GROMACS .gro file of C-alpha atoms in nm:
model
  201
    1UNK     CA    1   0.677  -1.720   0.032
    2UNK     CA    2   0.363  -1.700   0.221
    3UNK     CA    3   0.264  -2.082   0.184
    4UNK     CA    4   0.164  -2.309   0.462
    5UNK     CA    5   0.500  -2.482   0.424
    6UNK     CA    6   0.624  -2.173   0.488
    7UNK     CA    7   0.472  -2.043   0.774
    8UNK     CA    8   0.515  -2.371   0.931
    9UNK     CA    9   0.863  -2.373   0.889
   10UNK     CA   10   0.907  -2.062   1.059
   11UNK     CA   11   0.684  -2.145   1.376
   12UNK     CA   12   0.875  -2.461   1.337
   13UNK     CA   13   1.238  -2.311   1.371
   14UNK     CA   14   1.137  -1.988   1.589
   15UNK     CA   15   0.946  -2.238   1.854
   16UNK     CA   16   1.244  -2.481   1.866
   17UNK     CA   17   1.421  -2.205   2.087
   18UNK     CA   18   1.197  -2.266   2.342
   19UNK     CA   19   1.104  -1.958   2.490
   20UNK     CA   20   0.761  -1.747   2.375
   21UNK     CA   21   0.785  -1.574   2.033
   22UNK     CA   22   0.556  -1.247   1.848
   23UNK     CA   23   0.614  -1.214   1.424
   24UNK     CA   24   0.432  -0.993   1.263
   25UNK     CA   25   0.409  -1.002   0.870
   26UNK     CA   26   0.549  -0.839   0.532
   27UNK     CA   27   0.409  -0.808   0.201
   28UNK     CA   28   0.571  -1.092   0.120
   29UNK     CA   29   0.417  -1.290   0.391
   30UNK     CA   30   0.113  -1.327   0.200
   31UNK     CA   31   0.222  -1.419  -0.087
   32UNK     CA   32   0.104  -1.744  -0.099
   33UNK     CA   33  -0.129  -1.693  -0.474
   34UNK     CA   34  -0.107  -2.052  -0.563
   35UNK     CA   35  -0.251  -2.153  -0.274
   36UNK     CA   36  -0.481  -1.942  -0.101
   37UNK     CA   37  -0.717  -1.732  -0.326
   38UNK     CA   38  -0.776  -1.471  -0.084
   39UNK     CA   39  -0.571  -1.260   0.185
   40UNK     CA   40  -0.785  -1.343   0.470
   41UNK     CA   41  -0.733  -1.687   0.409
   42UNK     CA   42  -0.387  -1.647   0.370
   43UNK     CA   43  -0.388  -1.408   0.670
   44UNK     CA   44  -0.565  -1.700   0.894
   45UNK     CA   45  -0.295  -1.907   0.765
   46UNK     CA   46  -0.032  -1.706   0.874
   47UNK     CA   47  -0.198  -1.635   1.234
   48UNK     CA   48  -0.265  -1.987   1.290
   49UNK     CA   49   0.077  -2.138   1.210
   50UNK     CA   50   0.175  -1.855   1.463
   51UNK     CA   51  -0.086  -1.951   1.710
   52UNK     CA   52  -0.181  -1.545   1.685
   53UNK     CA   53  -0.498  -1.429   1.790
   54UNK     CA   54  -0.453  -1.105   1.588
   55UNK     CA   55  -0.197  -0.935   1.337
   56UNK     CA   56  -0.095  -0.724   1.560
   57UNK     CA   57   0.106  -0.805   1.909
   58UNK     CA   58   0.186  -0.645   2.276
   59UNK     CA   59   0.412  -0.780   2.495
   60UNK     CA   60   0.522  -0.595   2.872
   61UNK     CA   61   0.926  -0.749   2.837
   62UNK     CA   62   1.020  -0.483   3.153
   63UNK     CA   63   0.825  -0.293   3.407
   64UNK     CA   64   0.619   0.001   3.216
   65UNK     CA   65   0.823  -0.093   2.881
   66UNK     CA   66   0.581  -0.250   2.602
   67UNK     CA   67   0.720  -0.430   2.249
   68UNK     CA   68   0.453  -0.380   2.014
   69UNK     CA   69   0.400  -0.547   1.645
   70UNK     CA   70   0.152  -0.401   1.367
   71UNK     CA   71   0.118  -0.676   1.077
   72UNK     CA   72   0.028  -0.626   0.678
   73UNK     CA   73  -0.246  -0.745   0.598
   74UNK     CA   74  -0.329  -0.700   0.222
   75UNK     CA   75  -0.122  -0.840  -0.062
   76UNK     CA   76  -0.342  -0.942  -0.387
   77UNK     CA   77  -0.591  -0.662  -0.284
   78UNK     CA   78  -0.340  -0.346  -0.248
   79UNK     CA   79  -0.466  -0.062  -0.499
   80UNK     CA   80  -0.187  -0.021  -0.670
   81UNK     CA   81   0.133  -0.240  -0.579
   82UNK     CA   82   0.092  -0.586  -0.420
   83UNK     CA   83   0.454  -0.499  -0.271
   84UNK     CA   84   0.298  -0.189  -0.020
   85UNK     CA   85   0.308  -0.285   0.329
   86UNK     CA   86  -0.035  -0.230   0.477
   87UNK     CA   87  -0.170  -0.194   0.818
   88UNK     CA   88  -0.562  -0.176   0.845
   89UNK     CA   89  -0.717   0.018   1.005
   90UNK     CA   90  -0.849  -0.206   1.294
   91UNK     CA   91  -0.471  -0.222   1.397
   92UNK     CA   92  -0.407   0.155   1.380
   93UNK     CA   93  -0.726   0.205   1.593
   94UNK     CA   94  -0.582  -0.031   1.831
   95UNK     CA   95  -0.218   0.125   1.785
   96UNK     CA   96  -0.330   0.492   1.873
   97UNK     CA   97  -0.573   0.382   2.135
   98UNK     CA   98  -0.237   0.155   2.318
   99UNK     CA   99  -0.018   0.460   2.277
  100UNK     CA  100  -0.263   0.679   2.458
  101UNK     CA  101  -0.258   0.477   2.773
  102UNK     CA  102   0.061   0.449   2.785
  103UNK     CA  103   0.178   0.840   2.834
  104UNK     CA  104   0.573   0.897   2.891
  105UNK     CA  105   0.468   1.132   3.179
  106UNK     CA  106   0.376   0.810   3.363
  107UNK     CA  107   0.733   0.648   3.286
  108UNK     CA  108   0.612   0.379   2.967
  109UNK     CA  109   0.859   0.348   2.699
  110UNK     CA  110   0.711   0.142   2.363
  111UNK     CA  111   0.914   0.033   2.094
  112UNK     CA  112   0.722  -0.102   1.782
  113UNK     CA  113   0.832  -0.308   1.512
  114UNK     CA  114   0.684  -0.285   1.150
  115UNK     CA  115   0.781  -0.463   0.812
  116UNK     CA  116   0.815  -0.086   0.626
  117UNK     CA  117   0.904   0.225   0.844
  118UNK     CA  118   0.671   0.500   0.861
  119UNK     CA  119   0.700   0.810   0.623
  120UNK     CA  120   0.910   1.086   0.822
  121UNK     CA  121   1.158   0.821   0.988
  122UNK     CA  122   1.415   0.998   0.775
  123UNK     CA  123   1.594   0.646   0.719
  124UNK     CA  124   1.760   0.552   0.410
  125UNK     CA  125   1.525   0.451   0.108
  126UNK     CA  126   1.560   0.321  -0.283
  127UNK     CA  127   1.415   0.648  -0.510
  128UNK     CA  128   1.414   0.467  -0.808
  129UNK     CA  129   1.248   0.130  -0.634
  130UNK     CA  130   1.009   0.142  -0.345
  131UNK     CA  131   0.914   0.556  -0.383
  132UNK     CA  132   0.848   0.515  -0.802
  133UNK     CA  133   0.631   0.160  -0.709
  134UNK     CA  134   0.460   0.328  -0.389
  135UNK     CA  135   0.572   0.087  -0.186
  136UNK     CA  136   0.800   0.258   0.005
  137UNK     CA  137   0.656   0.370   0.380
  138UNK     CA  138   0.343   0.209   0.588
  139UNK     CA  139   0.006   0.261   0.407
  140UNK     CA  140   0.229   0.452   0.112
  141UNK     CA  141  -0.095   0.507  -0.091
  142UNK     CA  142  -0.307   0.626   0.130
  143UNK     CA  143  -0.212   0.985   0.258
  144UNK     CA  144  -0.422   1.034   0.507
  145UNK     CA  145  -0.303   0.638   0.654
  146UNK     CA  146   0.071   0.710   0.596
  147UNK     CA  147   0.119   1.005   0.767
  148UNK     CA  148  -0.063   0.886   1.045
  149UNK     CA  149   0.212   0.715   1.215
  150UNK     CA  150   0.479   0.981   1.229
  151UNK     CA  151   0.150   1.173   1.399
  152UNK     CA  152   0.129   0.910   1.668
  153UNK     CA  153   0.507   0.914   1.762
  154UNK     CA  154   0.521   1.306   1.715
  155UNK     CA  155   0.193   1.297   2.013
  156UNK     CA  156   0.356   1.004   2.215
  157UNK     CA  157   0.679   1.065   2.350
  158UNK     CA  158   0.630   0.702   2.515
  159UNK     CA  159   0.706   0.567   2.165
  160UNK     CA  160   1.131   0.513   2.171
  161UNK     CA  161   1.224   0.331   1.892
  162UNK     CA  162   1.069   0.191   1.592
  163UNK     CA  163   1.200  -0.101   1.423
  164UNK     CA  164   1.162  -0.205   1.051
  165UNK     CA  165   1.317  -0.393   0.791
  166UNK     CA  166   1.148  -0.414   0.424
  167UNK     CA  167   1.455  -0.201   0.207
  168UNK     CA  168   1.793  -0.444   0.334
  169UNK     CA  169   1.976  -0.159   0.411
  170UNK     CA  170   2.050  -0.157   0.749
  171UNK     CA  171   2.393  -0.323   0.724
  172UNK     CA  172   2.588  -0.016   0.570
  173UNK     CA  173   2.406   0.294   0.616
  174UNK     CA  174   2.489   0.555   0.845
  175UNK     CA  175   2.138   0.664   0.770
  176UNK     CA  176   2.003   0.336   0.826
  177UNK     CA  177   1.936   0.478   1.226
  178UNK     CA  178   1.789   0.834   1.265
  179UNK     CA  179   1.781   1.031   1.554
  180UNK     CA  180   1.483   1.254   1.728
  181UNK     CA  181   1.694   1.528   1.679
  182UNK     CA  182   2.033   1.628   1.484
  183UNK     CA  183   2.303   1.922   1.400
  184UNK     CA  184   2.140   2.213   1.287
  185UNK     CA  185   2.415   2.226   1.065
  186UNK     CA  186   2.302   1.895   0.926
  187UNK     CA  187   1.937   2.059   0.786
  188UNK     CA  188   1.605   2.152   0.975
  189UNK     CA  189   1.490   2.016   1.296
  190UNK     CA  190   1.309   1.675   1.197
  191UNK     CA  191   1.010   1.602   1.413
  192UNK     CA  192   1.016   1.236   1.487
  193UNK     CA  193   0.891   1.271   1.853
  194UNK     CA  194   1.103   1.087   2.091
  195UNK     CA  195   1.187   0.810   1.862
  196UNK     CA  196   1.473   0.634   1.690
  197UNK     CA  197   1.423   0.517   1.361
  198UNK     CA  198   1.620   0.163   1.293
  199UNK     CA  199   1.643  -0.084   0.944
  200UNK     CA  200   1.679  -0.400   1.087
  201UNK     CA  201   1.808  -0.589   0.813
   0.00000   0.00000   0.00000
């Protein structure tokens, strides 16, 4: 994974649809260590097989409705696990600054797509895997970084859904999709904005 060959497999197959495509990429998207002795080079790999300009994407798809990518961009340099999925901090800048002109008042509705969820999704993780290795939630190692996300989407109620994948359990999980709200019943009222949590695959 994370090789020229590929990356340029994947442009290869996802162009051969024809129609105008965004990726945005995992930890193990840069995990090309035989070839590429650095993550910005591996990074500039990844963008230019793409044709990217930047990690991260926006894309208008409907009037006032926005699909928006943030990309990880370390993989040999993470502090602790090479597995964490990091966005820096360029990107969250970016992210925060988007989501601010885009207020739900005004009728925008944003739905982002991430390899890892963000911590407070409430979706359905491995304990004894991606928790114990610190891998488990956007920027996992850095408090102040990981929390910052469910902070956005609690601000912006333009944010609607967040997509994610990193775990592979979205195929069986009833918890695999959280809700804004649930039962009372069920446990305390989670604050995840206006936002629906989904595992992808």
């Amino acid at each position: 994974a994370g090789t020229t060959q590929c990356h340029d497999m994947a442009s290869e197959f996802l162009g051969s649809f024809g129609v105008p495509y965004e990726v945005i990429g995992g930890n193990h998207d840069l995990e090309g260590i035989d070839e590429f002795d650095s993550d910005a080079r591996n990074l500039r790999r990844f963008l230019t097989s793409h044709d990217k300009e930047t990690p991260q994407f926006c894309r208008q798809v409907a009037e006032k409705t926005l699909l928006v990518g943030l990309c990880s961009t370390i993989f040999r340099e993470a502090k602790f696990t090479s597995h964490e999925v990091i966005i820096d901090d360029e990107q969250i800048r970016w992210f925060e600054e988007l989501v601010k002109s885009k207020p739900a008042d005004e009728g925008w509705r944003i739905f982002v797509f991430s390899h890892a969820p963000p911590n407070g999704s409430g979706i359905r993780i491995i304990q004894e895997n991606h928790v114990v290795n610190g891998c488990c939630w956007l920027n996992h190692s850095d408090e102040k970084n990981c929390r910052k996300f469910i902070e956005i989407v609690r601000e912006h109620r333009s944010i609607k859904g967040w997509f994610s994948g990193h775990f592979h359990l979205g195929q069986d999980y009833q918890d695999s999709i959280t809700f804004p709200t649930i039962d009372p019943s069920e446990g305390p009222y989670p604050n995840r904005g206006s936002c629906v949590f989904a595992q992808t695959s």
